[in-house]
PDB file of C-alpha atoms in Angstrom:
ATOM      1  CA  MET X   1      57.228 -14.335 111.775  1.00 75.00           C
ATOM      2  CA  LYS X   2      60.660 -14.535 113.403  1.00 86.00           C
ATOM      3  CA  ARG X   3      63.095 -16.297 111.098  1.00 89.00           C
ATOM      4  CA  ILE X   4      65.974 -13.827 111.471  1.00 94.00           C
ATOM      5  CA  THR X   5      68.198 -15.254 114.171  1.00 94.00           C
ATOM      6  CA  GLU X   6      69.875 -13.537 117.090  1.00 94.00           C
ATOM      7  CA  ILE X   7      73.183 -14.415 115.416  1.00 95.00           C
ATOM      8  CA  THR X   8      72.329 -12.562 112.199  1.00 96.00           C
ATOM      9  CA  LYS X   9      71.081  -9.503 114.085  1.00 96.00           C
ATOM     10  CA  ARG X  10      74.238  -9.483 116.192  1.00 96.00           C
ATOM     11  CA  ASP X  11      76.426  -9.664 113.084  1.00 97.00           C
ATOM     12  CA  ILE X  12      74.563  -6.787 111.420  1.00 97.00           C
ATOM     13  CA  LEU X  13      74.843  -4.686 114.584  1.00 96.00           C
ATOM     14  CA  ASP X  14      78.579  -5.463 114.746  1.00 96.00           C
ATOM     15  CA  LEU X  15      78.843  -4.417 111.110  1.00 96.00           C
ATOM     16  CA  PHE X  16      77.500  -0.937 111.897  1.00 96.00           C
ATOM     17  CA  ARG X  17      79.468  -0.641 115.142  1.00 94.00           C
ATOM     18  CA  ASN X  18      82.830  -1.950 113.974  1.00 95.00           C
ATOM     19  CA  GLY X  19      82.800  -1.327 110.226  1.00 95.00           C
ATOM     20  CA  LEU X  20      83.375  -3.543 107.204  1.00 95.00           C
ATOM     21  CA  GLU X  21      86.664  -4.769 105.804  1.00 93.00           C
ATOM     22  CA  ILE X  22      87.005  -4.217 102.069  1.00 90.00           C
ATOM     23  CA  ASP X  23      89.797  -4.701  99.546  1.00 84.00           C
ATOM     24  CA  GLU X  24      90.820  -1.469  97.864  1.00 75.00           C
ATOM     25  CA  PHE X  25      93.906  -0.773  95.756  1.00 72.00           C
ATOM     26  CA  PHE X  26      95.730  -3.954  96.752  1.00 72.00           C
ATOM     27  CA  ASP X  27      95.090  -3.249 100.428  1.00 82.00           C
ATOM     28  CA  THR X  28      92.481  -4.129 103.035  1.00 87.00           C
ATOM     29  CA  LYS X  29      90.859  -1.398 105.040  1.00 91.00           C
ATOM     30  CA  THR X  30      87.946  -1.027 107.442  1.00 94.00           C
ATOM     31  CA  VAL X  31      85.184   1.343 106.349  1.00 94.00           C
ATOM     32  CA  SER X  32      82.163   2.584 108.307  1.00 95.00           C
ATOM     33  CA  TYR X  33      78.640   3.637 107.414  1.00 96.00           C
ATOM     34  CA  HIS X  34      75.963   5.215 109.618  1.00 95.00           C
ATOM     35  CA  TYR X  35      72.565   3.535 109.408  1.00 95.00           C
ATOM     36  CA  PHE X  36      70.898   6.977 109.217  1.00 95.00           C
ATOM     37  CA  GLY X  37      73.054   7.964 106.236  1.00 95.00           C
ATOM     38  CA  ARG X  38      73.145  11.627 105.313  1.00 95.00           C
ATOM     39  CA  ILE X  39      70.332  12.776 107.632  1.00 95.00           C
ATOM     40  CA  GLU X  40      70.154  13.200 111.410  1.00 94.00           C
ATOM     41  CA  GLU X  41      69.419  10.121 113.500  1.00 92.00           C
ATOM     42  CA  MET X  42      66.203  11.613 114.904  1.00 92.00           C
ATOM     43  CA  ASP X  43      64.963  12.479 111.402  1.00 95.00           C
ATOM     44  CA  PHE X  44      65.671   8.947 110.243  1.00 95.00           C
ATOM     45  CA  LEU X  45      63.694   7.375 113.091  1.00 95.00           C
ATOM     46  CA  LYS X  46      60.757   9.698 112.423  1.00 95.00           C
ATOM     47  CA  ARG X  47      60.505   8.269 108.910  1.00 95.00           C
ATOM     48  CA  ILE X  48      59.555   4.900 110.409  1.00 94.00           C
ATOM     49  CA  TYR X  49      58.231   5.521 113.925  1.00 94.00           C
ATOM     50  CA  ASP X  50      55.744   7.925 115.491  1.00 93.00           C
ATOM     51  CA  LEU X  51      58.124   8.988 118.244  1.00 92.00           C
ATOM     52  CA  ARG X  52      55.672  11.398 119.879  1.00 92.00           C
ATOM     53  CA  ASN X  53      53.317   8.517 120.597  1.00 93.00           C
ATOM     54  CA  MET X  54      55.972   6.138 121.857  1.00 90.00           C
ATOM     55  CA  PRO X  55      56.893   5.911 125.550  1.00 89.00           C
ATOM     56  CA  SER X  56      59.897   7.602 127.098  1.00 85.00           C
ATOM     57  CA  ASP X  57      62.498   5.579 128.997  1.00 82.00           C
ATOM     58  CA  ASP X  58      63.321   8.719 130.967  1.00 78.00           C
ATOM     59  CA  SER X  59      60.674   9.721 133.523  1.00 83.00           C
ATOM     60  CA  ARG X  60      61.468  13.397 132.947  1.00 87.00           C
ATOM     61  CA  PHE X  61      59.978  13.283 129.448  1.00 77.00           C
ATOM     62  CA  GLU X  62      56.548  12.594 128.041  1.00 88.00           C
ATOM     63  CA  ASN X  63      57.482  10.623 124.949  1.00 87.00           C
ATOM     64  CA  ALA X  64      60.277   8.944 123.011  1.00 89.00           C
ATOM     65  CA  GLU X  65      60.989  11.992 120.859  1.00 90.00           C
ATOM     66  CA  GLN X  66      61.840  14.168 123.864  1.00 92.00           C
ATOM     67  CA  ASP X  67      63.752  11.313 125.487  1.00 88.00           C
ATOM     68  CA  ILE X  68      65.847  10.581 122.388  1.00 89.00           C
ATOM     69  CA  TRP X  69      66.613  14.251 121.754  1.00 89.00           C
ATOM     70  CA  GLN X  70      67.871  14.597 125.321  1.00 90.00           C
ATOM     71  CA  HIS X  71      70.139  11.573 125.107  1.00 85.00           C
ATOM     72  CA  THR X  72      71.390  11.812 121.510  1.00 86.00           C
ATOM     73  CA  VAL X  73      71.502  15.564 120.822  1.00 84.00           C
ATOM     74  CA  ASN X  74      71.563  17.482 124.088  1.00 82.00           C
ATOM     75  CA  ASN X  75      73.745  15.062 126.078  1.00 84.00           C
ATOM     76  CA  ASP X  76      74.731  12.409 123.524  1.00 77.00           C
ATOM     77  CA  ASP X  77      74.991   9.746 126.227  1.00 78.00           C
ATOM     78  CA  TYR X  78      73.168   6.833 124.579  1.00 85.00           C
ATOM     79  CA  PRO X  79      75.500   3.959 123.601  1.00 83.00           C
ATOM     80  CA  TYR X  80      76.638   3.694 119.984  1.00 82.00           C
ATOM     81  CA  TYR X  81      73.830   2.309 117.798  1.00 89.00           C
ATOM     82  CA  TRP X  82      71.528   2.057 120.791  1.00 92.00           C
ATOM     83  CA  VAL X  83      68.395   1.810 118.630  1.00 93.00           C
ATOM     84  CA  PHE X  84      69.101  -1.802 117.622  1.00 94.00           C
ATOM     85  CA  GLU X  85      68.823  -2.903 121.268  1.00 92.00           C
ATOM     86  CA  ASP X  86      66.048  -0.568 122.419  1.00 89.00           C
ATOM     87  CA  GLU X  87      62.904  -2.675 123.000  1.00 90.00           C
ATOM     88  CA  ARG X  88      60.628   0.173 121.870  1.00 92.00           C
ATOM     89  CA  PHE X  89      61.761  -0.208 118.254  1.00 92.00           C
ATOM     90  CA  GLY X  90      61.246  -3.960 117.902  1.00 91.00           C
ATOM     91  CA  LEU X  91      64.585  -4.609 116.201  1.00 94.00           C
ATOM     92  CA  GLN X  92      66.047  -7.067 118.669  1.00 91.00           C
ATOM     93  CA  ASP X  93      63.059  -9.309 119.454  1.00 90.00           C
ATOM     94  CA  GLY X  94      60.311  -8.079 117.116  1.00 90.00           C
ATOM     95  CA  GLU X  95      58.826  -9.442 113.912  1.00 91.00           C
ATOM     96  CA  ASP X  96      61.012  -9.904 110.834  1.00 93.00           C
ATOM     97  CA  GLU X  97      58.944  -7.376 108.881  1.00 93.00           C
ATOM     98  CA  THR X  98      59.802  -4.612 111.375  1.00 94.00           C
ATOM     99  CA  TYR X  99      63.507  -5.370 111.156  1.00 96.00           C
ATOM    100  CA  LEU X 100      63.519  -5.654 107.363  1.00 96.00           C
ATOM    101  CA  LYS X 101      61.532  -2.442 106.918  1.00 95.00           C
ATOM    102  CA  PHE X 102      64.134  -0.662 109.057  1.00 96.00           C
ATOM    103  CA  LEU X 103      66.991  -1.983 106.905  1.00 97.00           C
ATOM    104  CA  CYS X 104      65.208  -0.995 103.683  1.00 96.00           C
ATOM    105  CA  GLU X 105      64.935   2.559 105.020  1.00 97.00           C
ATOM    106  CA  VAL X 106      68.690   2.595 105.685  1.00 97.00           C
ATOM    107  CA  PHE X 107      69.251   2.322 101.927  1.00 97.00           C
ATOM    108  CA  HIS X 108      66.455   4.637 100.780  1.00 97.00           C
ATOM    109  CA  PRO X 109      67.688   7.343  98.332  1.00 97.00           C
ATOM    110  CA  THR X 110      66.526  10.104 100.675  1.00 97.00           C
ATOM    111  CA  VAL X 111      68.607   8.628 103.489  1.00 97.00           C
ATOM    112  CA  ARG X 112      71.662   6.958 102.083  1.00 97.00           C
ATOM    113  CA  PHE X 113      74.934   8.791 101.554  1.00 95.00           C
ATOM    114  CA  GLU X 114      75.626   8.200  97.873  1.00 95.00           C
ATOM    115  CA  LYS X 115      79.353   8.852  98.204  1.00 93.00           C
ATOM    116  CA  GLY X 116      79.623   6.516 101.186  1.00 94.00           C
ATOM    117  CA  TYR X 117      80.073   2.763 101.308  1.00 95.00           C
ATOM    118  CA  TRP X 118      76.369   1.964 101.292  1.00 96.00           C
ATOM    119  CA  LYS X 119      76.612  -0.536  98.412  1.00 95.00           C
ATOM    120  CA  GLU X 120      79.268  -2.533 100.243  1.00 95.00           C
ATOM    121  CA  PHE X 121      77.182  -2.535 103.434  1.00 97.00           C
ATOM    122  CA  LEU X 122      74.065  -3.532 101.502  1.00 97.00           C
ATOM    123  CA  ALA X 123      75.898  -6.466  99.919  1.00 96.00           C
ATOM    124  CA  GLU X 124      77.203  -7.687 103.278  1.00 97.00           C
ATOM    125  CA  ILE X 125      73.830  -7.295 105.000  1.00 97.00           C
ATOM    126  CA  ASN X 126      72.207  -9.261 102.180  1.00 96.00           C
ATOM    127  CA  ARG X 127      74.778 -12.015 102.578  1.00 95.00           C
ATOM    128  CA  LEU X 128      73.866 -12.256 106.270  1.00 96.00           C
ATOM    129  CA  LEU X 129      70.103 -12.078 105.701  1.00 96.00           C
ATOM    130  CA  GLN X 130      70.186 -14.776 103.044  1.00 94.00           C
ATOM    131  CA  ASN X 131      71.298 -17.260 105.710  1.00 92.00           C
ATOM    132  CA  ASP X 132      67.844 -16.778 107.257  1.00 92.00           C
ATOM    133  CA  GLY X 133      65.914 -16.725 104.000  1.00 90.00           C
ATOM    134  CA  TYR X 134      65.542 -13.015 103.166  1.00 93.00           C
ATOM    135  CA  GLU X 135      67.113 -10.425 100.899  1.00 95.00           C
ATOM    136  CA  LEU X 136      66.813  -6.719 100.114  1.00 95.00           C
ATOM    137  CA  TYR X 137      66.217  -5.956  96.443  1.00 94.00           C
ATOM    138  CA  PRO X 138      65.476  -2.949  94.172  1.00 93.00           C
ATOM    139  CA  ALA X 139      61.656  -2.870  94.352  1.00 91.00           C
ATOM    140  CA  ASN X 140      61.099   0.396  92.476  1.00 91.00           C
ATOM    141  CA  LYS X 141      62.755   3.721  91.666  1.00 92.00           C
ATOM    142  CA  VAL X 142      62.505   7.366  92.675  1.00 94.00           C
ATOM    143  CA  SER X 143      64.396  10.024  90.706  1.00 95.00           C
ATOM    144  CA  ASN X 144      65.961   7.094  88.833  1.00 94.00           C
ATOM    145  CA  ARG X 145      67.488   5.710  92.032  1.00 95.00           C
ATOM    146  CA  ASP X 146      66.716   2.293  93.482  1.00 95.00           C
ATOM    147  CA  VAL X 147      64.285   2.042  96.381  1.00 96.00           C
ATOM    148  CA  TYR X 148      64.749  -1.230  98.241  1.00 96.00           C
ATOM    149  CA  GLY X 149      62.150  -3.649  99.483  1.00 93.00           C
ATOM    150  CA  TRP X 150      62.525  -7.101 101.033  1.00 93.00           C
ATOM    151  CA  ARG X 151      61.526 -10.549  99.880  1.00 89.00           C
ATOM    152  CA  VAL X 152      62.021 -14.215 100.668  1.00 86.00           C
ATOM    153  CA  TYR X 153      65.354 -15.419  99.302  1.00 84.00           C
ATOM    154  CA  GLN X 154      65.636 -18.655  97.360  1.00 71.00           C
ATOM    155  CA  LYS X 155      68.722 -20.450  96.195  1.00 68.00           C
ATOM    156  CA  GLU X 156      68.260 -22.072  92.829  1.00 56.00           C
ATOM    157  CA  GLU X 157      69.242 -25.448  94.190  1.00 50.00           C
ATOM    158  CA  ASN X 158      67.026 -27.061  96.843  1.00 50.00           C
ATOM    159  CA  ALA X 159      64.752 -24.029  96.805  1.00 52.00           C
ATOM    160  CA  LEU X 160      62.045 -23.874  99.444  1.00 55.00           C
ATOM    161  CA  PHE X 161      58.558 -23.587  97.981  1.00 58.00           C
ATOM    162  CA  ILE X 162      57.121 -20.136  98.748  1.00 66.00           C
ATOM    163  CA  PRO X 163      53.377 -20.059  99.588  1.00 66.00           C
ATOM    164  CA  PHE X 164      50.998 -18.128  97.342  1.00 68.00           C
ATOM    165  CA  SER X 165      50.279 -15.596 100.100  1.00 70.00           C
ATOM    166  CA  GLN X 166      53.992 -14.812 100.399  1.00 70.00           C
ATOM    167  CA  ARG X 167      54.711 -14.691  96.666  1.00 67.00           C
ATOM    168  CA  HIS X 168      51.878 -12.188  96.162  1.00 69.00           C
ATOM    169  CA  ALA X 169      51.902 -10.440  99.561  1.00 71.00           C
ATOM    170  CA  LYS X 170      52.055  -6.930  98.113  1.00 72.00           C
ATOM    171  CA  ASP X 171      49.146  -7.447  95.671  1.00 74.00           C
ATOM    172  CA  ILE X 172      47.040  -9.083  98.390  1.00 74.00           C
ATOM    173  CA  LYS X 173      47.675  -6.202 100.788  1.00 75.00           C
ATOM    174  CA  GLU X 174      46.736  -3.687  98.096  1.00 78.00           C
ATOM    175  CA  LYS X 175      43.617  -5.778  97.278  1.00 77.00           C
ATOM    176  CA  LYS X 176      44.720  -6.321  93.692  1.00 77.00           C
ATOM    177  CA  ILE X 177      44.023 -10.046  94.047  1.00 74.00           C
ATOM    178  CA  ALA X 178      40.593 -11.436  94.924  1.00 72.00           C
ATOM    179  CA  LEU X 179      40.424 -15.156  95.574  1.00 71.00           C
ATOM    180  CA  SER X 180      37.845 -17.686  96.706  1.00 75.00           C
ATOM    181  CA  ILE X 181      37.770 -21.490  96.786  1.00 78.00           C
ATOM    182  CA  ASN X 182      34.352 -23.125  97.042  1.00 83.00           C
ATOM    183  CA  LEU X 183      33.669 -26.058  99.337  1.00 85.00           C
ATOM    184  CA  LYS X 184      33.523 -28.604  96.517  1.00 85.00           C
ATOM    185  CA  ALA X 185      36.968 -27.605  95.284  1.00 83.00           C
ATOM    186  CA  ARG X 186      38.352 -27.639  98.824  1.00 82.00           C
ATOM    187  CA  ASN X 187      37.074 -31.195  99.325  1.00 85.00           C
ATOM    188  CA  GLN X 188      38.648 -32.287  96.061  1.00 84.00           C
ATOM    189  CA  ILE X 189      41.970 -30.740  97.098  1.00 79.00           C
ATOM    190  CA  TYR X 190      41.801 -32.510 100.459  1.00 81.00           C
ATOM    191  CA  GLN X 191      40.942 -35.894  98.909  1.00 85.00           C
ATOM    192  CA  PHE X 192      43.818 -35.567  96.459  1.00 77.00           C
ATOM    193  CA  LEU X 193      46.321 -34.709  99.193  1.00 76.00           C
ATOM    194  CA  GLU X 194      45.050 -37.557 101.362  1.00 80.00           C
ATOM    195  CA  ARG X 195      45.672 -40.029  98.536  1.00 78.00           C
ATOM    196  CA  CYS X 196      49.234 -38.705  98.242  1.00 75.00           C
ATOM    197  CA  ASN X 197      49.844 -38.553 101.991  1.00 76.00           C
ATOM    198  CA  GLU X 198      52.037 -41.607 102.295  1.00 76.00           C
ATOM    199  CA  PRO X 199      54.332 -42.372 105.232  1.00 81.00           C
ATOM    200  CA  TYR X 200      58.034 -42.729 104.537  1.00 78.00           C
ATOM    201  CA  ARG X 201      61.380 -42.816 106.324  1.00 78.00           C
ATOM    202  CA  ALA X 202      63.530 -39.678 106.088  1.00 75.00           C
ATOM    203  CA  THR X 203      67.050 -38.802 107.204  1.00 75.00           C
ATOM    204  CA  ASP X 204      67.935 -35.496 108.863  1.00 62.00           C
ATOM    205  CA  GLU X 205      71.179 -33.537 108.545  1.00 60.00           C
ATOM    206  CA  THR X 206      72.801 -35.493 111.374  1.00 65.00           C
ATOM    207  CA  GLY X 207      72.092 -38.839 109.722  1.00 68.00           C
ATOM    208  CA  TRP X 208      69.215 -39.702 112.079  1.00 77.00           C
ATOM    209  CA  ASN X 209      66.421 -41.754 110.460  1.00 76.00           C
ATOM    210  CA  TYR X 210      62.830 -40.929 111.377  1.00 79.00           C
ATOM    211  CA  ASP X 211      59.304 -41.734 110.197  1.00 84.00           C
ATOM    212  CA  THR X 212      57.174 -38.967 108.727  1.00 84.00           C
ATOM    213  CA  THR X 213      54.427 -38.268 106.178  1.00 82.00           C
ATOM    214  CA  ILE X 214      54.082 -35.946 103.215  1.00 76.00           C
ATOM    215  CA  ALA X 215      51.430 -33.912 105.068  1.00 77.00           C
ATOM    216  CA  ALA X 216      53.742 -33.482 108.066  1.00 79.00           C
ATOM    217  CA  ASP X 217      56.494 -32.195 105.792  1.00 76.00           C
ATOM    218  CA  VAL X 218      54.103 -29.766 104.068  1.00 74.00           C
ATOM    219  CA  PHE X 219      52.995 -28.437 107.447  1.00 75.00           C
ATOM    220  CA  PHE X 220      56.623 -28.027 108.499  1.00 75.00           C
ATOM    221  CA  ASP X 221      57.459 -25.957 105.386  1.00 72.00           C
ATOM    222  CA  ILE X 222      54.375 -23.741 105.710  1.00 73.00           C
ATOM    223  CA  ARG X 223      55.081 -23.073 109.412  1.00 73.00           C
ATOM    224  CA  GLN X 224      58.252 -21.284 108.365  1.00 69.00           C
ATOM    225  CA  PHE X 225      56.016 -18.531 106.954  1.00 69.00           C
ATOM    226  CA  TYR X 226      53.043 -18.344 109.309  1.00 71.00           C
ATOM    227  CA  VAL X 227      51.146 -20.138 112.064  1.00 76.00           C
ATOM    228  CA  LEU X 228      48.706 -22.705 110.650  1.00 78.00           C
ATOM    229  CA  LYS X 229      45.161 -21.725 111.575  1.00 83.00           C
ATOM    230  CA  CYS X 230      41.551 -22.483 110.675  1.00 85.00           C
ATOM    231  CA  TYR X 231      38.049 -21.444 111.743  1.00 87.00           C
ATOM    232  CA  ASN X 232      36.497 -23.651 114.421  1.00 87.00           C
ATOM    233  CA  SER X 233      32.790 -24.286 114.989  1.00 85.00           C
ATOM    234  CA  GLN X 234      32.528 -21.011 116.949  1.00 86.00           C
ATOM    235  CA  LYS X 235      33.996 -19.093 113.980  1.00 84.00           C
ATOM    236  CA  GLU X 236      37.188 -18.434 115.930  1.00 87.00           C
ATOM    237  CA  TYR X 237      40.460 -18.409 114.009  1.00 85.00           C
ATOM    238  CA  VAL X 238      42.633 -20.865 115.951  1.00 87.00           C
ATOM    239  CA  GLU X 239      45.814 -22.890 115.471  1.00 86.00           C
ATOM    240  CA  THR X 240      45.492 -26.332 113.924  1.00 84.00           C
ATOM    241  CA  ASP X 241      47.601 -29.346 112.995  1.00 80.00           C
ATOM    242  CA  ASN X 242      44.738 -31.028 111.128  1.00 83.00           C
ATOM    243  CA  LEU X 243      45.102 -31.131 107.348  1.00 79.00           C
ATOM    244  CA  HIS X 244      41.357 -31.409 106.732  1.00 83.00           C
ATOM    245  CA  ASP X 245      40.482 -28.385 108.877  1.00 85.00           C
ATOM    246  CA  PHE X 246      43.359 -26.363 107.431  1.00 82.00           C
ATOM    247  CA  ILE X 247      42.062 -26.829 103.880  1.00 82.00           C
ATOM    248  CA  ILE X 248      38.300 -26.821 104.444  1.00 86.00           C
ATOM    249  CA  SER X 249      37.960 -24.052 107.054  1.00 85.00           C
ATOM    250  CA  ASN X 250      40.590 -21.514 106.132  1.00 78.00           C
ATOM    251  CA  SER X 251      41.268 -18.310 104.218  1.00 70.00           C
ATOM    252  CA  PRO X 252      41.989 -19.110 100.519  1.00 63.00           C
ATOM    253  CA  PHE X 253      45.068 -16.890 100.697  1.00 59.00           C
ATOM    254  CA  THR X 254      46.487 -19.306 103.269  1.00 57.00           C
ATOM    255  CA  SER X 255      45.207 -22.675 102.068  1.00 51.00           C
ATOM    256  CA  ASN X 256      45.917 -22.049  98.368  1.00 51.00           C
ATOM    257  CA  ASN X 257      49.669 -22.684  98.463  1.00 48.00           C
TER     258      ASN X 257
END
């Protein structure tokens, strides 16, 4: 999924490069914070990436670890905060999960500089991420200090419905939830939705009127979380825009929303 926009990523990169303005003692000042906190940049990256098995951008070296050491320690000639724009790390054009996992690691207790301005940077990054529907939050603790995870962000007003598979993603991944929907129940669900699937005229944010259906709107909301797929007659998992196939021939973790 790629909901985090180029604009948000640019603003977060600018935040690390240029610093953050804060009000302090009746004055405004610009403060900085390194994404790798109190540890070395190479050590931070090793917490997330297997650098020895990643390619080198320098033909003189066998892997990314040797390459990065040469250009950040030995010569120090990589541009400031180069990692955010290096294609190998998937932060610029990769999946949201990769980007969010990276940001969570920035604020991990092992990494963050407790006497630095990490709380101010966390608050500003959350403000930016919330524009695209995510937030970092205290998911658990280690040594009585918050360890951050990420989740879908919802405003109380006009909240977007979050699918079952997203609300319980962690428990599903850890196999704490087992779920099945038999064919009879699936057919009943489909028949019910078909009875409710009425056409109506809607108005978009620009004031443009257009014709749509309830099913089309449901599909639109779900597509913000994952590609709609189902199993075809050859047992291949393929994209679909058919409500019947989506409900009848799908994983219950996807169709049970």
